[in-house]
mmCIF file of N, CA and C in Angstrom:
data_model
loop_
_atom_site.group_PDB
_atom_site.id
_atom_site.type_symbol
_atom_site.label_atom_id
_atom_site.label_comp_id
_atom_site.label_asym_id
_atom_site.label_seq_id
_atom_site.Cartn_x
_atom_site.Cartn_y
_atom_site.Cartn_z
ATOM 1 N N MET A 1 -59.199 120.738 -130.143
ATOM 2 C CA MET A 1 -59.460 119.989 -130.502
ATOM 3 C C MET A 1 -60.305 118.830 -129.514
ATOM 4 N N LEU A 2 -59.061 118.738 -128.449
ATOM 5 C CA LEU A 2 -58.790 117.120 -127.727
ATOM 6 C C LEU A 2 -60.276 118.133 -126.798
ATOM 7 N N LYS A 3 -60.742 119.411 -126.401
ATOM 8 C CA LYS A 3 -61.681 119.433 -125.539
ATOM 9 C C LYS A 3 -62.773 119.270 -126.410
ATOM 10 N N LYS A 4 -63.238 119.153 -127.537
ATOM 11 C CA LYS A 4 -64.581 118.852 -128.347
ATOM 12 C C LYS A 4 -64.793 117.595 -128.197
ATOM 13 N N ILE A 5 -63.454 116.867 -128.426
ATOM 14 C CA ILE A 5 -63.614 115.182 -128.572
ATOM 15 C C ILE A 5 -64.349 115.124 -126.612
ATOM 16 N N LYS A 6 -63.346 115.428 -125.730
ATOM 17 C CA LYS A 6 -63.953 115.146 -124.423
ATOM 18 C C LYS A 6 -65.445 115.615 -124.560
ATOM 19 N N LYS A 7 -66.251 116.552 -124.970
ATOM 20 C CA LYS A 7 -67.203 117.138 -124.777
ATOM 21 C C LYS A 7 -68.097 116.246 -125.500
ATOM 22 N N MET A 8 -67.826 115.700 -126.503
ATOM 23 C CA MET A 8 -68.574 114.596 -127.352
ATOM 24 C C MET A 8 -68.584 113.364 -126.589
ATOM 25 N N ILE A 9 -67.434 113.065 -126.077
ATOM 26 C CA ILE A 9 -67.687 111.741 -125.392
ATOM 27 C C ILE A 9 -68.399 111.831 -124.315
ATOM 28 N N SER A 10 -68.509 112.985 -123.402
ATOM 29 C CA SER A 10 -69.127 113.063 -122.092
ATOM 30 C C SER A 10 -70.627 113.086 -121.988
ATOM 31 N N GLY A 11 -71.102 113.476 -123.485
ATOM 32 C CA GLY A 11 -72.353 113.592 -123.710
ATOM 33 C C GLY A 11 -72.820 115.346 -123.713
ATOM 34 N N ASP A 12 -71.894 116.183 -123.324
ATOM 35 C CA ASP A 12 -72.141 117.632 -123.189
ATOM 36 C C ASP A 12 -72.345 118.103 -125.022
ATOM 37 N N THR A 13 -73.576 118.964 -125.394
ATOM 38 C CA THR A 13 -73.714 119.327 -126.575
ATOM 39 C C THR A 13 -72.465 120.101 -126.896
ATOM 40 N N LEU A 14 -72.239 120.193 -128.135
ATOM 41 C CA LEU A 14 -71.057 120.861 -128.751
ATOM 42 C C LEU A 14 -71.972 122.295 -129.653
ATOM 43 N N LYS A 15 -71.305 123.258 -129.284
ATOM 44 C CA LYS A 15 -71.832 124.716 -129.837
ATOM 45 C C LYS A 15 -70.775 124.976 -131.123
ATOM 46 N N THR A 16 -71.352 125.026 -132.406
ATOM 47 C CA THR A 16 -70.151 125.555 -133.244
ATOM 48 C C THR A 16 -70.752 126.437 -133.699
ATOM 49 N N SER A 17 -69.995 127.717 -133.946
ATOM 50 C CA SER A 17 -70.020 128.974 -134.232
ATOM 51 C C SER A 17 -70.407 129.307 -135.618
ATOM 52 N N SER A 18 -69.854 128.495 -136.281
ATOM 53 C CA SER A 18 -69.547 128.702 -138.028
ATOM 54 C C SER A 18 -69.031 127.437 -138.309
ATOM 55 N N PRO A 19 -68.901 127.518 -140.038
ATOM 56 C CA PRO A 19 -68.769 126.138 -140.752
ATOM 57 C C PRO A 19 -67.197 126.567 -140.487
ATOM 58 N N VAL A 20 -65.949 125.487 -140.844
ATOM 59 C CA VAL A 20 -65.213 125.124 -140.524
ATOM 60 C C VAL A 20 -64.483 125.895 -142.309
ATOM 61 N N PRO A 21 -63.724 126.758 -142.414
ATOM 62 C CA PRO A 21 -63.194 127.078 -143.717
ATOM 63 C C PRO A 21 -62.512 126.288 -144.396
ATOM 64 N N ILE A 22 -62.882 126.291 -145.501
ATOM 65 C CA ILE A 22 -62.146 125.472 -146.506
ATOM 66 C C ILE A 22 -60.573 125.212 -146.391
ATOM 67 N N GLU A 23 -59.803 126.125 -145.761
ATOM 68 C CA GLU A 23 -58.409 126.137 -145.641
ATOM 69 C C GLU A 23 -58.092 125.328 -144.643
ATOM 70 N N GLU A 24 -58.788 125.321 -143.919
ATOM 71 C CA GLU A 24 -58.595 124.240 -142.610
ATOM 72 C C GLU A 24 -58.234 122.812 -142.900
ATOM 73 N N TYR A 25 -59.282 122.789 -144.006
ATOM 74 C CA TYR A 25 -59.537 120.860 -144.552
ATOM 75 C C TYR A 25 -57.845 120.648 -144.818
ATOM 76 N N VAL A 26 -57.314 119.239 -144.240
ATOM 77 C CA VAL A 26 -56.399 118.687 -144.714
ATOM 78 C C VAL A 26 -56.540 117.473 -145.496
ATOM 79 N N GLU A 27 -55.992 117.519 -146.626
ATOM 80 C CA GLU A 27 -56.390 116.604 -147.796
ATOM 81 C C GLU A 27 -55.311 115.351 -147.446
ATOM 82 N N LEU A 28 -56.181 114.444 -147.252
ATOM 83 C CA LEU A 28 -55.198 112.692 -147.057
ATOM 84 C C LEU A 28 -54.967 111.846 -148.213
ATOM 85 N N PRO A 29 -53.749 111.446 -148.596
ATOM 86 C CA PRO A 29 -53.769 111.053 -149.798
ATOM 87 C C PRO A 29 -54.569 109.234 -149.491
ATOM 88 N N VAL A 30 -54.928 109.311 -150.522
ATOM 89 C CA VAL A 30 -55.807 107.910 -150.580
ATOM 90 C C VAL A 30 -55.191 106.758 -152.127
ATOM 91 N N LYS A 31 -54.942 105.569 -151.213
ATOM 92 C CA LYS A 31 -53.876 105.049 -152.744
ATOM 93 C C LYS A 31 -55.118 104.350 -153.267
ATOM 94 N N GLY A 32 -55.159 104.462 -154.576
ATOM 95 C CA GLY A 32 -56.687 103.942 -155.080
ATOM 96 C C GLY A 32 -56.236 102.458 -155.160
ATOM 97 N N TYR A 33 -57.224 101.585 -155.521
ATOM 98 C CA TYR A 33 -57.070 100.142 -156.028
ATOM 99 C C TYR A 33 -56.890 100.139 -157.581
ATOM 100 N N GLU A 34 -55.475 99.799 -158.410
ATOM 101 C CA GLU A 34 -55.265 100.293 -159.527
ATOM 102 C C GLU A 34 -55.151 98.663 -160.284
ATOM 103 N N GLY A 35 -55.636 98.029 -159.990
ATOM 104 C CA GLY A 35 -55.911 96.912 -160.606
ATOM 105 C C GLY A 35 -54.868 95.938 -161.387
ATOM 106 N N LEU A 36 -53.486 96.103 -160.320
ATOM 107 C CA LEU A 36 -52.529 95.330 -161.506
ATOM 108 C C LEU A 36 -52.270 93.658 -160.571
ATOM 109 N N GLU A 37 -52.767 93.539 -159.675
ATOM 110 C CA GLU A 37 -53.009 92.515 -158.907
ATOM 111 C C GLU A 37 -54.584 91.675 -158.742
ATOM 112 N N THR A 38 -54.550 90.343 -159.519
ATOM 113 C CA THR A 38 -55.386 89.574 -159.280
ATOM 114 C C THR A 38 -56.001 88.873 -157.795
ATOM 115 N N VAL A 39 -57.328 89.249 -157.671
ATOM 116 C CA VAL A 39 -57.921 88.749 -156.620
ATOM 117 C C VAL A 39 -58.329 87.374 -156.873
ATOM 118 N N LYS A 40 -57.629 86.116 -155.917
ATOM 119 C CA LYS A 40 -58.285 84.919 -156.673
ATOM 120 C C LYS A 40 -59.201 84.644 -155.416
ATOM 121 N N ILE A 41 -60.530 83.940 -155.904
ATOM 122 C CA ILE A 41 -61.482 83.063 -154.955
ATOM 123 C C ILE A 41 -61.380 81.727 -155.380
ATOM 124 N N LYS A 42 -61.831 80.961 -154.563
ATOM 125 C CA LYS A 42 -62.013 79.409 -154.815
ATOM 126 C C LYS A 42 -63.496 79.257 -153.835
ATOM 127 N N VAL A 43 -64.331 78.756 -154.365
ATOM 128 C CA VAL A 43 -65.451 78.466 -153.885
ATOM 129 C C VAL A 43 -65.457 76.997 -153.678
ATOM 130 N N CYS A 44 -65.535 76.278 -152.599
ATOM 131 C CA CYS A 44 -65.398 75.012 -152.166
ATOM 132 C C CYS A 44 -66.280 74.336 -150.976
ATOM 133 N N ASP A 45 -66.399 72.853 -151.153
ATOM 134 C CA ASP A 45 -67.049 72.275 -150.065
ATOM 135 C C ASP A 45 -66.014 71.837 -148.692
ATOM 136 N N LEU A 46 -66.568 71.965 -147.624
ATOM 137 C CA LEU A 46 -65.927 71.777 -146.481
ATOM 138 C C LEU A 46 -66.392 70.654 -145.502
ATOM 139 N N GLU A 47 -66.099 69.104 -145.930
ATOM 140 C CA GLU A 47 -66.703 67.976 -145.454
ATOM 141 C C GLU A 47 -65.731 67.077 -144.449
ATOM 142 N N ASP A 48 -64.618 67.372 -145.079
ATOM 143 C CA ASP A 48 -63.757 66.250 -144.089
ATOM 144 C C ASP A 48 -62.003 66.843 -143.869
ATOM 145 N N PHE A 49 -61.121 65.994 -143.508
ATOM 146 C CA PHE A 49 -59.635 66.426 -143.089
ATOM 147 C C PHE A 49 -59.204 66.901 -144.572
ATOM 148 N N LYS A 50 -59.578 66.248 -145.422
ATOM 149 C CA LYS A 50 -58.666 66.489 -147.211
ATOM 150 C C LYS A 50 -58.944 67.589 -147.207
ATOM 151 N N ASP A 51 -60.600 67.783 -147.315
ATOM 152 C CA ASP A 51 -61.188 69.693 -147.725
ATOM 153 C C ASP A 51 -60.150 70.586 -146.950
ATOM 154 N N ALA A 52 -60.178 70.246 -145.559
ATOM 155 C CA ALA A 52 -59.313 71.151 -144.944
ATOM 156 C C ALA A 52 -57.715 71.687 -145.248
ATOM 157 N N THR A 53 -57.641 70.542 -146.067
ATOM 158 C CA THR A 53 -56.166 70.503 -146.207
ATOM 159 C C THR A 53 -55.925 71.077 -147.499
ATOM 160 N N GLU A 54 -56.883 70.859 -148.629
ATOM 161 C CA GLU A 54 -56.588 71.538 -149.885
ATOM 162 C C GLU A 54 -57.195 72.986 -149.334
ATOM 163 N N ILE A 55 -58.308 73.368 -148.765
ATOM 164 C CA ILE A 55 -58.257 74.868 -148.495
ATOM 165 C C ILE A 55 -56.912 75.302 -147.885
ATOM 166 N N ALA A 56 -56.338 74.876 -146.563
ATOM 167 C CA ALA A 56 -54.999 75.272 -146.178
ATOM 168 C C ALA A 56 -53.904 75.692 -147.504
ATOM 169 N N VAL A 57 -54.415 74.691 -148.345
ATOM 170 C CA VAL A 57 -53.030 74.668 -149.773
ATOM 171 C C VAL A 57 -53.557 75.969 -150.291
ATOM 172 N N LEU A 58 -54.686 75.929 -150.668
ATOM 173 C CA LEU A 58 -55.258 77.145 -151.646
ATOM 174 C C LEU A 58 -54.687 78.628 -150.745
ATOM 175 N N THR A 59 -54.993 78.834 -149.462
ATOM 176 C CA THR A 59 -54.652 80.260 -148.874
ATOM 177 C C THR A 59 -53.593 80.186 -148.918
ATOM 178 N N GLU A 60 -52.281 79.152 -148.625
ATOM 179 C CA GLU A 60 -51.013 79.343 -148.433
ATOM 180 C C GLU A 60 -50.738 80.012 -150.274
ATOM 181 N N ALA A 61 -51.411 79.614 -151.248
ATOM 182 C CA ALA A 61 -51.327 79.916 -152.417
ATOM 183 C C ALA A 61 -51.801 81.478 -152.526
ATOM 184 N N GLY A 62 -52.431 81.936 -151.872
ATOM 185 C CA GLY A 62 -52.972 83.550 -151.973
ATOM 186 C C GLY A 62 -54.212 83.336 -152.016
ATOM 187 N N TYR A 63 -55.079 82.643 -152.576
ATOM 188 C CA TYR A 63 -56.413 82.419 -152.621
ATOM 189 C C TYR A 63 -57.207 83.103 -151.237
ATOM 190 N N LEU A 64 -58.736 83.363 -151.646
ATOM 191 C CA LEU A 64 -59.588 83.557 -150.591
ATOM 192 C C LEU A 64 -60.229 82.147 -150.811
ATOM 193 N N VAL A 65 -60.653 81.746 -150.186
ATOM 194 C CA VAL A 65 -61.692 80.478 -150.009
ATOM 195 C C VAL A 65 -62.956 80.838 -149.403
ATOM 196 N N ILE A 66 -64.441 80.342 -150.131
ATOM 197 C CA ILE A 66 -65.455 80.078 -149.520
ATOM 198 C C ILE A 66 -65.704 78.939 -149.390
ATOM 199 N N ALA A 67 -66.070 78.240 -148.086
ATOM 200 C CA ALA A 67 -66.311 77.178 -148.000
ATOM 201 C C ALA A 67 -67.671 76.527 -147.744
ATOM 202 N N ASN A 68 -68.634 76.207 -148.218
ATOM 203 C CA ASN A 68 -69.801 75.642 -147.983
ATOM 204 C C ASN A 68 -69.744 74.433 -146.605
ATOM 205 N N THR A 69 -70.209 74.872 -146.008
ATOM 206 C CA THR A 69 -70.325 73.695 -144.411
ATOM 207 C C THR A 69 -71.870 73.383 -144.035
ATOM 208 N N ILE A 70 -71.839 72.585 -142.976
ATOM 209 C CA ILE A 70 -73.109 72.136 -142.672
ATOM 210 C C ILE A 70 -73.963 73.292 -142.127
ATOM 211 N N ASN A 71 -74.723 73.322 -141.683
ATOM 212 C CA ASN A 71 -75.280 73.982 -140.738
ATOM 213 C C ASN A 71 -74.721 74.434 -139.587
ATOM 214 N N LEU A 72 -73.654 75.462 -139.343
ATOM 215 C CA LEU A 72 -73.113 75.440 -138.140
ATOM 216 C C LEU A 72 -74.061 75.920 -136.703
ATOM 217 N N GLU A 73 -75.166 76.459 -137.188
ATOM 218 C CA GLU A 73 -75.937 76.602 -135.622
ATOM 219 C C GLU A 73 -76.735 75.336 -135.403
ATOM 220 N N ARG A 74 -77.217 74.785 -136.693
ATOM 221 C CA ARG A 74 -78.015 73.000 -136.424
ATOM 222 C C ARG A 74 -77.331 72.072 -136.043
ATOM 223 N N ASP A 75 -76.479 71.542 -137.126
ATOM 224 C CA ASP A 75 -76.314 70.469 -137.639
ATOM 225 C C ASP A 75 -74.655 70.066 -137.275
ATOM 226 N N ILE A 76 -74.033 71.005 -136.542
ATOM 227 C CA ILE A 76 -72.673 70.186 -136.049
ATOM 228 C C ILE A 76 -72.304 69.472 -134.725
ATOM 229 N N ASP A 77 -71.396 68.610 -135.093
ATOM 230 C CA ASP A 77 -71.379 67.679 -134.336
ATOM 231 C C ASP A 77 -69.495 67.483 -133.879
ATOM 232 N N ASP A 78 -69.380 66.572 -133.033
ATOM 233 C CA ASP A 78 -67.750 66.732 -132.521
ATOM 234 C C ASP A 78 -67.144 66.647 -133.639
ATOM 235 N N ASP A 79 -66.958 65.529 -134.694
ATOM 236 C CA ASP A 79 -66.229 65.037 -135.635
ATOM 237 C C ASP A 79 -66.518 66.549 -136.501
ATOM 238 N N TYR A 80 -67.255 67.373 -136.940
ATOM 239 C CA TYR A 80 -66.936 68.390 -137.650
ATOM 240 C C TYR A 80 -66.710 69.511 -137.112
ATOM 241 N N ALA A 81 -66.747 69.975 -135.619
ATOM 242 C CA ALA A 81 -65.911 70.485 -134.694
ATOM 243 C C ALA A 81 -64.356 70.306 -134.986
ATOM 244 N N LYS A 82 -64.088 69.008 -135.030
ATOM 245 C CA LYS A 82 -62.452 68.496 -135.451
ATOM 246 C C LYS A 82 -61.941 69.094 -136.823
ATOM 247 N N VAL A 83 -62.996 69.291 -137.821
ATOM 248 C CA VAL A 83 -62.367 69.628 -139.253
ATOM 249 C C VAL A 83 -62.801 70.684 -138.985
ATOM 250 N N LEU A 84 -62.940 71.579 -138.562
ATOM 251 C CA LEU A 84 -63.011 73.082 -138.307
ATOM 252 C C LEU A 84 -61.843 73.424 -137.746
ATOM 253 N N SER A 85 -61.781 72.623 -136.341
ATOM 254 C CA SER A 85 -59.960 72.710 -135.681
ATOM 255 C C SER A 85 -59.100 72.771 -136.623
ATOM 256 N N SER A 86 -59.194 71.912 -137.241
ATOM 257 C CA SER A 86 -57.988 71.557 -138.225
ATOM 258 C C SER A 86 -57.867 72.374 -139.062
ATOM 259 N N LEU A 87 -58.950 72.805 -139.889
ATOM 260 C CA LEU A 87 -58.740 73.913 -140.713
ATOM 261 C C LEU A 87 -58.052 75.394 -140.411
ATOM 262 N N LYS A 88 -58.837 75.731 -138.682
ATOM 263 C CA LYS A 88 -58.136 76.791 -138.461
ATOM 264 C C LYS A 88 -56.508 76.603 -138.170
ATOM 265 N N GLU A 89 -56.140 75.484 -137.627
ATOM 266 C CA GLU A 89 -55.127 75.283 -136.990
ATOM 267 C C GLU A 89 -53.849 75.342 -138.538
ATOM 268 N N LYS A 90 -54.385 74.812 -139.332
ATOM 269 C CA LYS A 90 -53.291 74.436 -140.623
ATOM 270 C C LYS A 90 -53.672 75.931 -141.416
ATOM 271 N N VAL A 91 -54.516 76.564 -141.900
ATOM 272 C CA VAL A 91 -54.471 77.835 -142.336
ATOM 273 C C VAL A 91 -53.299 78.977 -141.365
ATOM 274 N N GLY A 92 -53.889 78.887 -139.770
ATOM 275 C CA GLY A 92 -52.996 79.730 -138.821
ATOM 276 C C GLY A 92 -51.523 79.650 -139.617
ATOM 277 N N LYS A 93 -51.091 78.491 -139.500
ATOM 278 C CA LYS A 93 -49.758 77.875 -139.481
ATOM 279 C C LYS A 93 -49.010 78.859 -140.739
ATOM 280 N N THR A 94 -49.840 79.273 -141.703
ATOM 281 C CA THR A 94 -49.143 80.252 -142.798
ATOM 282 C C THR A 94 -49.824 81.729 -142.472
ATOM 283 N N GLY A 95 -50.268 81.800 -141.602
ATOM 284 C CA GLY A 95 -50.849 83.383 -140.868
ATOM 285 C C GLY A 95 -51.869 83.811 -141.373
ATOM 286 N N GLY A 96 -53.037 82.726 -142.517
ATOM 287 C CA GLY A 96 -54.111 82.779 -142.412
ATOM 288 C C GLY A 96 -55.231 83.066 -141.231
ATOM 289 N N LYS A 97 -56.015 83.351 -141.857
ATOM 290 C CA LYS A 97 -57.525 82.908 -140.882
ATOM 291 C C LYS A 97 -58.934 82.876 -141.346
ATOM 292 N N ILE A 98 -59.195 82.527 -140.638
ATOM 293 C CA ILE A 98 -61.090 81.620 -140.874
ATOM 294 C C ILE A 98 -61.735 82.553 -140.508
ATOM 295 N N VAL A 99 -63.202 82.701 -140.556
ATOM 296 C CA VAL A 99 -63.976 83.653 -140.075
ATOM 297 C C VAL A 99 -65.198 82.934 -140.719
ATOM 298 N N ARG A 100 -66.305 83.173 -139.895
ATOM 299 C CA ARG A 100 -68.215 82.322 -140.507
ATOM 300 C C ARG A 100 -68.384 83.702 -140.867
ATOM 301 N N LEU A 101 -68.886 83.146 -141.978
ATOM 302 C CA LEU A 101 -70.053 84.448 -142.943
ATOM 303 C C LEU A 101 -71.112 84.114 -142.641
ATOM 304 N N CYS A 102 -71.639 82.921 -142.610
ATOM 305 C CA CYS A 102 -73.130 82.753 -141.970
ATOM 306 C C CYS A 102 -73.353 81.278 -141.624
ATOM 307 N N GLU A 103 -74.229 80.874 -141.395
ATOM 308 C CA GLU A 103 -74.608 79.649 -140.852
ATOM 309 C C GLU A 103 -73.982 78.336 -141.673
ATOM 310 N N THR A 104 -73.930 78.545 -142.927
ATOM 311 C CA THR A 104 -73.489 77.508 -144.023
ATOM 312 C C THR A 104 -72.475 77.849 -144.685
ATOM 313 N N LYS A 105 -71.350 78.917 -144.359
ATOM 314 C CA LYS A 105 -69.827 79.315 -145.254
ATOM 315 C C LYS A 105 -69.159 80.299 -143.978
ATOM 316 N N VAL A 106 -68.059 79.671 -144.394
ATOM 317 C CA VAL A 106 -66.490 79.993 -143.854
ATOM 318 C C VAL A 106 -65.793 80.525 -144.558
ATOM 319 N N LEU A 107 -65.328 81.957 -144.737
ATOM 320 C CA LEU A 107 -64.004 82.172 -145.370
ATOM 321 C C LEU A 107 -62.926 82.245 -144.764
ATOM 322 N N ALA A 108 -61.968 81.277 -145.781
ATOM 323 C CA ALA A 108 -60.425 81.598 -145.134
ATOM 324 C C ALA A 108 -59.776 82.251 -146.035
ATOM 325 N N VAL A 109 -58.828 83.152 -145.213
ATOM 326 C CA VAL A 109 -57.889 84.122 -146.192
ATOM 327 C C VAL A 109 -56.601 83.664 -146.018
ATOM 328 N N PRO A 110 -55.771 83.968 -146.588
ATOM 329 C CA PRO A 110 -54.121 84.217 -146.363
ATOM 330 C C PRO A 110 -53.562 85.197 -145.504
ATOM 331 N N SER A 111 -52.254 85.289 -145.586
ATOM 332 C CA SER A 111 -51.602 86.348 -144.093
ATOM 333 C C SER A 111 -51.823 87.629 -144.987
ATOM 334 N N ASN A 112 -51.678 87.911 -146.177
ATOM 335 C CA ASN A 112 -51.912 89.019 -146.470
ATOM 336 C C ASN A 112 -53.219 89.674 -146.817
ATOM 337 N N THR A 113 -54.196 89.294 -146.063
ATOM 338 C CA THR A 113 -55.652 89.726 -145.968
ATOM 339 C C THR A 113 -55.836 90.240 -144.506
ATOM 340 N N THR A 114 -56.737 91.587 -144.846
ATOM 341 C CA THR A 114 -57.562 91.761 -143.178
ATOM 342 C C THR A 114 -58.779 91.587 -143.567
ATOM 343 N N ILE A 115 -59.235 91.134 -142.201
ATOM 344 C CA ILE A 115 -60.469 90.802 -142.190
ATOM 345 C C ILE A 115 -60.914 92.293 -141.042
ATOM 346 N N GLU A 116 -61.995 92.710 -141.318
ATOM 347 C CA GLU A 116 -62.466 93.909 -140.966
ATOM 348 C C GLU A 116 -64.168 93.771 -140.638
ATOM 349 N N ARG A 117 -64.449 94.178 -139.416
ATOM 350 C CA ARG A 117 -66.586 94.247 -139.425
ATOM 351 C C ARG A 117 -66.606 95.411 -139.683
ATOM 352 N N MET A 118 -67.655 95.720 -140.613
ATOM 353 C CA MET A 118 -68.034 97.126 -140.932
ATOM 354 C C MET A 118 -69.246 97.305 -139.565
ATOM 355 N N VAL A 119 -68.927 98.661 -139.312
ATOM 356 C CA VAL A 119 -69.967 98.810 -138.187
ATOM 357 C C VAL A 119 -70.476 99.822 -138.636
ATOM 358 N N LYS A 120 -71.771 99.781 -138.495
ATOM 359 C CA LYS A 120 -72.822 100.851 -138.759
ATOM 360 C C LYS A 120 -73.341 101.451 -137.760
ATOM 361 N N GLU A 121 -73.234 102.844 -137.952
ATOM 362 C CA GLU A 121 -73.885 103.927 -137.004
ATOM 363 C C GLU A 121 -75.255 103.602 -136.932
ATOM 364 N N GLU A 122 -75.949 103.967 -135.757
ATOM 365 C CA GLU A 122 -77.148 103.893 -135.538
ATOM 366 C C GLU A 122 -77.935 104.932 -136.126
ATOM 367 N N THR A 123 -78.794 105.136 -136.643
ATOM 368 C CA THR A 123 -80.045 106.024 -137.102
ATOM 369 C C THR A 123 -80.798 106.401 -136.149
ATOM 370 N N PRO A 124 -81.032 107.504 -135.689
ATOM 371 C CA PRO A 124 -81.954 108.216 -134.908
ATOM 372 C C PRO A 124 -83.345 107.723 -135.311
ATOM 373 N N LYS A 125 -84.071 106.887 -134.093
ATOM 374 C CA LYS A 125 -85.310 106.857 -134.243
ATOM 375 C C LYS A 125 -85.979 108.004 -134.069
ATOM 376 N N THR A 126 -87.083 108.314 -135.083
ATOM 377 C CA THR A 126 -88.272 109.360 -134.999
ATOM 378 C C THR A 126 -89.308 108.950 -134.229
ATOM 379 N N LYS A 127 -90.118 109.781 -133.398
ATOM 380 C CA LYS A 127 -91.413 109.026 -132.936
ATOM 381 C C LYS A 127 -92.245 109.808 -133.723
ATOM 382 N N GLU A 128 -93.160 108.867 -133.655
ATOM 383 C CA GLU A 128 -94.717 109.106 -134.847
ATOM 384 C C GLU A 128 -95.777 109.587 -133.864
#
């Protein structure tokens, strides 16, 4: 198996002689979502330090918080950067994290939440 992986990584073409028999597949246990716990989401505006404190309190209480912001690409200034820094610090004290969703939104999550970026595989381009 490791030799096949090395060949794939090094770019060598892999020759498969036949399909893998169904008996060789290993079924992995998957824990499905049972819907017992409620996911709590709040949507609010992040305009000042008071809002940053409220968002930190909500994440500590277990809420996912989507905060509307100014345009972070175009309109950010030193004062607003301090508000964002304060939010990051306050949420981080309880193990939470913040992440930018787009130019005008950030997401603050509690410590029991994992944020992962979805990586898409590139589709081969066909020449016409």
